[in-house]
Short mmCIF file of C-alpha atoms in Angstrom, two decimals:
data_model
loop_
_atom_site.label_atom_id
_atom_site.label_comp_id
_atom_site.label_asym_id
_atom_site.label_seq_id
_atom_site.Cartn_x
_atom_site.Cartn_y
_atom_site.Cartn_z
CA MET A 246 -173.24 -26.76 65.85
CA LYS A 247 -175.92 -27.31 68.45
CA ASN A 248 -178.27 -30.27 68.34
CA LYS A 249 -177.47 -30.94 64.68
CA THR A 250 -177.32 -34.72 64.96
CA LEU A 251 -180.80 -34.94 66.41
CA VAL A 252 -182.48 -32.12 64.49
CA MET A 253 -181.67 -32.80 60.87
CA PRO A 254 -182.94 -36.39 60.30
CA VAL A 255 -186.32 -35.64 61.89
CA LEU A 256 -186.69 -32.33 60.07
CA LEU A 257 -185.70 -33.64 56.66
CA LEU A 258 -187.93 -36.71 56.78
CA GLY A 259 -190.92 -34.69 57.94
CA LEU A 260 -190.39 -31.91 55.43
CA ILE A 261 -189.97 -34.20 52.44
CA ALA A 262 -193.14 -36.09 53.44
CA VAL A 263 -195.10 -32.83 53.54
CA LEU A 264 -193.73 -31.69 50.19
CA ALA A 265 -194.74 -34.96 48.60
CA THR A 266 -198.30 -35.17 49.91
CA VAL A 267 -199.81 -31.67 50.13
CA PRO A 268 -201.72 -30.74 46.94
CA PRO A 269 -201.65 -27.21 45.52
CA LEU A 270 -204.56 -24.83 46.10
CA THR A 271 -207.15 -24.65 43.35
CA ALA A 272 -207.80 -21.30 41.66
CA GLN A 273 -211.09 -21.02 43.56
CA GLU A 274 -209.37 -21.67 46.90
CA GLU A 275 -206.70 -19.06 46.15
CA GLN A 276 -209.35 -16.48 45.22
CA GLN A 277 -211.31 -17.21 48.40
CA ALA A 278 -208.17 -16.92 50.52
CA GLN A 279 -207.40 -13.51 49.04
CA GLN A 280 -210.94 -12.30 49.68
CA GLU A 281 -210.62 -13.32 53.33
CA GLN A 282 -207.40 -11.38 53.86
CA LYS A 283 -207.75 -8.61 56.41
CA VAL A 284 -206.51 -5.08 55.83
CA VAL A 285 -204.04 -4.49 58.63
CA ILE A 286 -201.98 -1.45 57.52
CA PRO A 287 -203.27 1.88 58.96
CA ASP A 288 -204.28 4.46 56.36
CA GLN A 289 -201.50 6.94 57.22
CA VAL A 290 -198.86 4.22 56.82
CA LYS A 291 -200.43 2.78 53.69
CA THR A 292 -200.49 6.24 52.06
CA VAL A 293 -196.76 6.68 52.68
CA LEU A 294 -195.99 3.20 51.31
CA GLN A 295 -198.05 3.81 48.19
CA GLN A 296 -196.51 7.22 47.54
CA GLY A 297 -193.01 5.77 47.42
CA ALA A 298 -193.79 2.47 45.70
CA GLN A 299 -193.75 3.55 42.06
CA ALA A 300 -190.28 5.16 42.21
CA ARG A 301 -189.11 2.82 45.02
CA GLN A 302 -188.40 5.98 47.03
CA PRO A 303 -187.89 5.23 50.75
CA ARG A 304 -188.90 7.45 53.64
CA LEU A 305 -186.19 7.79 56.27
CA ASP A 306 -187.90 8.76 59.54
CA ILE A 307 -186.60 5.39 60.75
CA PRO A 308 -183.83 4.49 58.28
CA PHE A 309 -183.32 0.82 57.42
CA THR A 310 -182.01 -1.12 54.43
CA PHE A 311 -182.53 -4.59 53.00
CA LEU A 312 -179.50 -6.82 52.63
CA ASP A 313 -178.85 -8.19 49.16
CA LYS A 314 -179.10 -11.77 50.41
CA ASP A 315 -181.32 -14.04 48.32
CA LEU A 316 -182.54 -16.93 50.46
CA TYR A 317 -185.61 -19.15 50.20
CA LEU A 318 -186.45 -22.75 51.11
CA PRO A 319 -189.28 -25.17 50.21
CA ALA A 320 -192.54 -24.79 52.16
CA GLN A 321 -195.13 -27.30 50.93
CA MET A 322 -196.17 -26.02 47.47
CA ASN A 323 -194.72 -22.56 48.16
CA LEU A 324 -191.29 -21.19 48.96
CA HIS A 325 -190.42 -19.70 52.34
CA LYS A 326 -188.71 -16.42 51.48
CA VAL A 327 -186.38 -14.95 54.12
CA PHE A 328 -185.73 -11.19 54.26
CA PHE A 329 -182.69 -9.61 55.94
CA PHE A 330 -182.65 -5.94 56.92
CA LYS A 331 -180.47 -3.77 59.15
CA VAL A 332 -181.31 -0.86 61.45
CA LYS A 333 -179.15 1.38 63.63
CA ASN A 334 -179.87 0.97 67.34
CA ALA A 335 -180.41 4.69 67.86
CA ASP A 336 -183.20 4.76 65.26
CA LEU A 337 -185.27 2.12 67.09
CA GLY A 338 -185.62 4.24 70.24
CA PHE A 339 -184.13 1.91 72.84
CA ALA A 340 -184.87 2.97 76.42
CA ALA A 341 -184.86 1.56 79.93
CA PRO A 342 -188.07 -0.11 81.07
CA THR A 343 -190.40 2.20 82.96
CA GLN A 344 -189.57 2.17 86.68
CA PRO A 345 -192.24 2.32 89.40
CA ALA A 346 -192.52 5.63 91.24
CA ALA A 347 -190.40 5.99 94.37
CA LYS A 348 -192.18 5.81 97.72
CA LYS A 349 -193.13 9.22 99.09
CA GLU A 350 -191.47 8.58 102.47
CA GLU A 351 -188.02 8.18 100.86
CA THR A 352 -185.75 11.21 100.88
CA GLN A 353 -184.38 12.53 97.59
CA GLU A 354 -180.96 11.08 98.45
CA GLU A 355 -182.48 7.67 99.12
CA GLN A 356 -184.39 7.85 95.82
CA GLU A 357 -181.14 8.61 93.94
CA VAL A 358 -179.43 5.62 95.57
CA THR A 359 -182.41 3.38 94.76
CA SER A 360 -182.42 4.61 91.15
CA PHE A 361 -178.69 3.93 90.79
CA GLU A 362 -178.84 0.47 92.30
CA SER A 363 -181.84 -0.55 90.19
CA LYS A 364 -180.36 0.56 86.88
CA PRO A 365 -181.77 -1.94 84.35
CA ALA A 366 -179.47 -4.41 82.70
CA MET A 367 -181.68 -4.47 79.60
CA LEU A 368 -182.90 -1.82 77.17
CA GLN A 369 -186.12 -2.18 75.20
CA ALA A 370 -187.46 -0.89 71.89
CA HIS A 371 -191.05 -1.26 70.73
CA ASN A 372 -192.01 -0.50 67.13
CA HIS A 373 -194.53 -1.57 64.50
CA VAL A 374 -193.62 -3.34 61.24
CA PHE A 375 -196.08 -3.34 58.34
CA LEU A 376 -195.53 -5.34 55.14
CA HIS A 377 -197.33 -5.42 51.82
CA TYR A 378 -196.54 -8.27 49.41
CA GLN A 379 -197.62 -7.50 45.83
CA GLN A 380 -197.18 -10.02 43.03
CA LEU A 381 -195.99 -8.16 39.93
CA ASP A 382 -196.86 -10.96 37.50
CA GLY A 383 -200.14 -12.00 39.15
CA ASN A 384 -203.01 -10.90 41.38
CA PHE A 385 -201.72 -11.91 44.81
CA SER A 386 -201.67 -9.14 47.41
CA LYS A 387 -201.13 -9.57 51.14
CA GLU A 388 -200.80 -7.19 54.07
CA ALA A 389 -199.11 -8.20 57.32
CA TYR A 390 -198.40 -6.63 60.70
CA ILE A 391 -195.61 -7.69 63.06
CA PRO A 392 -194.99 -6.11 66.45
CA MET A 393 -191.25 -5.48 66.79
CA SER A 394 -190.22 -5.76 70.43
CA ILE A 395 -186.46 -6.03 70.99
CA GLN A 396 -184.39 -6.30 74.17
CA ILE A 397 -180.64 -5.76 74.29
CA ASP A 398 -177.95 -5.68 76.95
CA GLY A 399 -177.84 -2.16 78.37
CA GLY A 400 -174.21 -2.50 79.42
CA SER A 401 -172.94 -3.09 75.86
CA TYR A 402 -175.42 -0.82 74.08
CA ASP A 403 -173.92 1.02 71.10
CA ALA A 404 -176.26 3.61 69.62
CA GLU A 405 -174.37 3.69 66.29
CA LYS A 406 -174.27 -0.08 65.75
CA GLU A 407 -176.41 -1.52 62.96
CA GLU A 408 -178.03 -4.83 63.85
CA ILE A 409 -179.39 -7.36 61.35
CA TYR A 410 -182.99 -8.57 61.65
CA THR A 411 -185.03 -11.05 59.65
CA THR A 412 -188.58 -11.99 58.82
CA GLY A 413 -190.06 -14.48 56.38
CA TYR A 414 -193.21 -15.50 54.54
CA PRO A 415 -194.31 -18.47 52.34
CA LEU A 416 -195.12 -17.36 48.80
CA ALA A 417 -196.01 -18.99 45.50
CA PRO A 418 -193.58 -18.72 42.54
CA GLY A 419 -193.54 -15.33 40.84
CA ARG A 420 -192.16 -11.78 40.81
CA TYR A 421 -192.93 -9.66 43.87
CA LEU A 422 -192.52 -6.25 45.42
CA LEU A 423 -192.28 -6.09 49.21
CA SER A 424 -193.19 -2.67 50.60
CA MET A 425 -192.16 -2.47 54.25
CA ALA A 426 -192.57 0.15 56.95
CA ILE A 427 -191.10 0.42 60.44
CA THR A 428 -192.95 2.94 62.61
CA SER A 429 -192.79 4.35 66.10
CA PRO A 430 -195.51 3.16 68.52
CA ASP A 431 -197.56 6.33 67.88
CA LEU A 432 -197.08 6.09 64.06
CA GLN A 433 -195.53 9.59 64.01
CA LYS A 434 -192.23 8.26 62.64
CA ILE A 435 -192.50 6.12 59.51
CA GLY A 436 -189.55 4.55 57.73
CA THR A 437 -190.10 2.68 54.46
CA GLN A 438 -188.13 0.52 52.03
CA TYR A 439 -188.93 -1.51 48.90
CA TYR A 440 -187.53 -4.85 47.78
CA GLU A 441 -188.14 -6.67 44.48
CA PHE A 442 -187.49 -10.40 44.23
CA THR A 443 -188.36 -13.45 42.16
CA LEU A 444 -189.19 -16.98 43.33
CA PRO A 445 -188.80 -19.86 40.83
CA ASN A 446 -191.37 -22.55 40.18
CA PRO A 447 -190.17 -25.73 41.96
CA MET A 448 -192.25 -27.83 39.54
CA GLY A 449 -190.61 -26.18 36.52
CA PHE A 450 -187.31 -28.07 36.80
CA THR A 451 -188.19 -30.88 34.39
CA GLU A 452 -185.23 -30.76 32.00
CA GLU A 453 -182.51 -29.74 34.43
CA LEU A 454 -181.62 -29.60 38.10
CA GLY A 455 -181.70 -26.46 40.21
CA THR A 456 -181.17 -25.49 43.83
CA THR A 457 -182.32 -22.97 46.34
CA PRO A 458 -179.62 -20.38 47.13
CA VAL A 459 -176.75 -22.22 48.80
CA PHE A 460 -175.78 -20.79 52.18
CA PHE A 461 -173.59 -21.69 55.14
CA ILE A 462 -174.99 -22.27 58.64
CA LYS A 463 -173.17 -20.78 61.62
CA ASN A 464 -175.52 -22.12 64.28
CA LEU A 465 -178.65 -24.26 64.42
CA ASN A 466 -181.20 -24.85 67.19
CA ARG A 467 -184.52 -26.63 67.36
CA MET A 468 -187.71 -24.98 68.63
CA SER A 469 -190.45 -26.86 70.43
CA ALA A 470 -192.91 -26.06 67.61
CA PRO A 471 -192.96 -24.11 64.33
CA GLU A 472 -193.98 -20.46 64.43
CA THR A 473 -197.56 -19.96 63.34
CA ARG A 474 -197.12 -16.35 62.20
CA SER A 475 -194.40 -14.08 60.89
CA GLU A 476 -192.06 -12.66 63.51
CA ILE A 477 -189.07 -10.32 63.61
CA HIS A 478 -185.86 -12.00 64.74
CA LYS A 479 -182.47 -10.52 65.54
CA GLY A 480 -179.54 -12.27 63.90
CA ILE A 481 -181.35 -15.51 63.07
CA PHE A 482 -184.25 -16.72 60.94
CA THR A 483 -186.73 -19.53 61.51
CA TYR A 484 -187.63 -22.38 59.17
CA SER A 485 -190.04 -25.11 60.21
CA VAL A 486 -188.86 -26.01 63.74
CA LEU A 487 -185.37 -24.59 63.22
CA GLN A 488 -183.71 -21.40 64.37
CA VAL A 489 -180.91 -20.77 61.87
CA GLU A 490 -178.00 -18.37 62.09
CA ALA A 491 -176.63 -18.06 58.57
CA SER A 492 -173.25 -16.74 57.49
CA LEU A 493 -174.05 -13.50 55.65
CA ASP A 494 -170.51 -12.63 54.53
CA ASN A 495 -169.11 -16.16 54.00
CA VAL A 496 -166.05 -15.28 56.09
CA PHE A 497 -164.59 -17.99 58.31
CA THR A 498 -161.62 -18.56 60.59
CA ALA A 499 -159.15 -21.42 60.72
CA GLY A 500 -160.72 -24.54 62.21
CA ASP A 501 -164.29 -23.68 61.18
CA ASN A 502 -166.58 -25.97 59.21
CA LEU A 503 -168.43 -25.06 56.05
CA ASP A 504 -171.91 -26.24 56.98
CA VAL A 505 -173.66 -26.05 53.63
CA PHE A 506 -177.46 -26.04 53.31
CA PHE A 507 -179.62 -26.18 50.17
CA TYR A 508 -182.54 -27.93 48.47
CA ILE A 509 -182.31 -29.64 45.05
CA PHE A 510 -185.09 -29.06 42.51
CA GLY A 511 -185.81 -31.53 39.69
CA ALA A 512 -184.41 -34.71 41.26
CA GLN A 513 -186.35 -37.81 40.18
CA PRO A 514 -187.85 -39.98 42.97
CA ASN A 515 -187.94 -43.76 42.80
CA GLU A 516 -190.99 -45.99 43.45
CA GLN A 517 -190.51 -45.52 47.19
CA SER A 518 -190.47 -41.70 46.78
CA ARG A 519 -186.77 -41.61 47.65
CA ASN A 520 -184.00 -39.92 45.73
CA ASP A 521 -180.59 -41.19 44.65
CA ILE A 522 -178.39 -38.10 44.59
CA GLU A 523 -174.62 -37.91 44.58
CA VAL A 524 -172.82 -34.69 45.51
CA THR A 525 -169.12 -33.97 45.14
CA TYR A 526 -167.62 -31.13 47.18
CA GLU A 527 -164.25 -29.47 46.54
CA VAL A 528 -162.53 -26.39 47.91
CA VAL A 529 -160.79 -24.65 45.03
CA GLN A 530 -158.54 -21.63 44.66
CA GLY A 531 -158.46 -20.48 41.09
CA GLU A 532 -157.82 -23.59 39.00
CA GLU A 533 -156.25 -25.53 41.88
CA THR A 534 -158.15 -28.04 44.01
CA ILE A 535 -157.17 -27.49 47.65
CA ILE A 536 -159.51 -29.96 49.40
CA ARG A 537 -161.37 -32.85 47.80
CA TYR A 538 -164.06 -34.45 49.98
CA ALA A 539 -165.39 -37.96 49.57
CA GLU A 540 -168.48 -38.25 47.39
CA THR A 541 -171.67 -38.06 49.46
CA ASN A 542 -174.96 -39.77 48.63
CA TYR A 543 -178.42 -38.58 49.69
CA ASP A 544 -181.84 -40.20 49.47
CA MET A 545 -183.66 -36.87 49.86
CA ALA A 546 -183.36 -33.49 48.18
CA LEU A 547 -182.74 -31.32 51.25
CA VAL A 548 -179.03 -31.19 52.02
CA SER A 549 -177.21 -30.13 55.18
CA GLN A 550 -173.55 -31.11 55.08
CA PRO A 551 -170.68 -30.05 57.40
CA LEU A 552 -167.33 -29.82 55.60
CA PRO A 553 -164.19 -29.34 57.74
CA LEU A 554 -161.78 -26.75 56.38
CA LYS A 555 -158.75 -28.97 56.73
CA LYS A 556 -156.42 -30.06 53.97
CA THR A 557 -154.19 -33.12 53.82
CA VAL A 558 -150.48 -32.42 53.41
CA LEU A 559 -147.69 -34.90 52.80
CA ILE A 560 -144.80 -34.64 55.24
CA LYS A 561 -141.46 -36.14 54.15
CA THR A 562 -138.73 -36.89 56.70
CA THR A 563 -135.20 -38.03 55.86
CA LYS A 564 -133.07 -39.72 58.52
CA ASP A 565 -129.93 -41.81 58.07
CA GLY A 566 -130.43 -41.69 54.34
CA LYS A 567 -133.97 -43.05 54.51
CA THR A 568 -137.03 -40.96 53.59
CA THR A 569 -140.39 -41.60 55.20
CA GLU A 570 -143.72 -40.02 54.37
CA ARG A 571 -146.79 -39.32 56.47
CA GLN A 572 -150.01 -37.45 55.97
CA GLU A 573 -151.14 -34.66 58.25
CA GLN A 574 -154.32 -32.59 58.52
CA LYS A 575 -153.81 -28.84 58.60
CA ASP A 576 -156.21 -25.90 58.79
CA LEU A 577 -156.83 -24.02 55.59
CA GLU A 578 -154.61 -20.93 55.34
CA PRO A 579 -156.16 -17.44 55.15
CA GLY A 580 -157.22 -16.49 51.66
CA ALA A 581 -160.04 -16.38 49.11
CA TYR A 582 -161.54 -19.72 48.05
CA ALA A 583 -164.65 -21.22 46.46
CA LEU A 584 -166.68 -24.31 47.30
CA SER A 585 -167.42 -26.35 44.20
CA ILE A 586 -170.64 -28.35 44.44
CA GLU A 587 -171.40 -30.91 41.72
CA VAL A 588 -174.83 -32.55 42.02
CA THR A 589 -175.77 -35.67 40.03
CA ASP A 590 -179.24 -37.23 40.04
CA LYS A 591 -178.35 -40.89 39.47
CA LEU A 592 -181.93 -41.80 38.51
CA SER A 593 -182.32 -39.25 35.70
CA GLY A 594 -178.67 -38.61 34.85
CA LYS A 595 -179.13 -34.83 35.21
CA SER A 596 -176.40 -32.81 36.92
CA LEU A 597 -175.36 -29.30 37.83
CA LYS A 598 -172.30 -27.54 39.20
CA GLN A 599 -172.08 -24.42 41.36
CA LEU A 600 -169.30 -22.33 42.89
CA ILE A 601 -169.84 -20.45 46.18
CA ASN A 602 -167.12 -17.99 47.15
CA PHE A 603 -165.88 -17.75 50.73
CA GLU A 604 -162.91 -16.39 52.65
CA VAL A 605 -160.75 -17.62 55.49
CA ARG A 606 -159.22 -14.99 57.74
#
């Protein structure tokens, strides 16, 4: 886990401060913001998106699919929703960068040698991505354009491989339809997909606790500054100043950590705007507890916690009629497990319990 020790304290303190101090937009401000939105989707692409929206019927000039991975995190008074989608390499039109013309004085044989020696190590694909966010239980509507420019290693290029990409956007609570198109540079090929999702109201957790979707981090890096606009990323997503690679299948190998990440809704702050939260983690298999971790206390509602997948076993040794015992740490054996997370807000007395399935191979 890269840079985790330095990144997380700064990020969490800054994020919680922002969440606590930024007021929500007034109705007039929201209306003005919507009026100022620019139309960015070309007519020919918008027509195709609209034609398929009612029946959620995709167009497959450039086939792609959304992953059924629900993930969102707090973003001031909104929620930063992350979208995962996958596309086959061949459908993105990867090609070698354009090479300069050979000099006229070179012979054809010399040109062939030059072409061979200068074979590019990278392949490039350039496409357009258009998105339309439509609130189904409100009036919010937003169009967005993202240039999709991807480079990959030409030596390991696999035309049939499907790669996973992400994008994200901060949205208010509600039910939404995302209509998305990936097009060729000349707009002659248009692929579309539709994705419905719901974001809860963070301020609505008054009688009980709740959390954002719990996920496991595979890798974490810090950027020099937050992104100021939506981007397309391959294999990772961005959140504040973080680049996050999440586990999408919850499959791990012996010796890995479960690095769990989530935000707790409904926790009561004290007079210093700090929380008093206790979380108990256990690895269970059926009804049996395999690993029980020490209780962990947090003074903020954003949690990032590494949990080693090692269990304690008791080793008994008998020699000369005497039996001695010692404890030993061993990696978790392959199999299907679940992480039990029990959250208790010690200030309000509210609690919740969740189980997140994972596998060790």
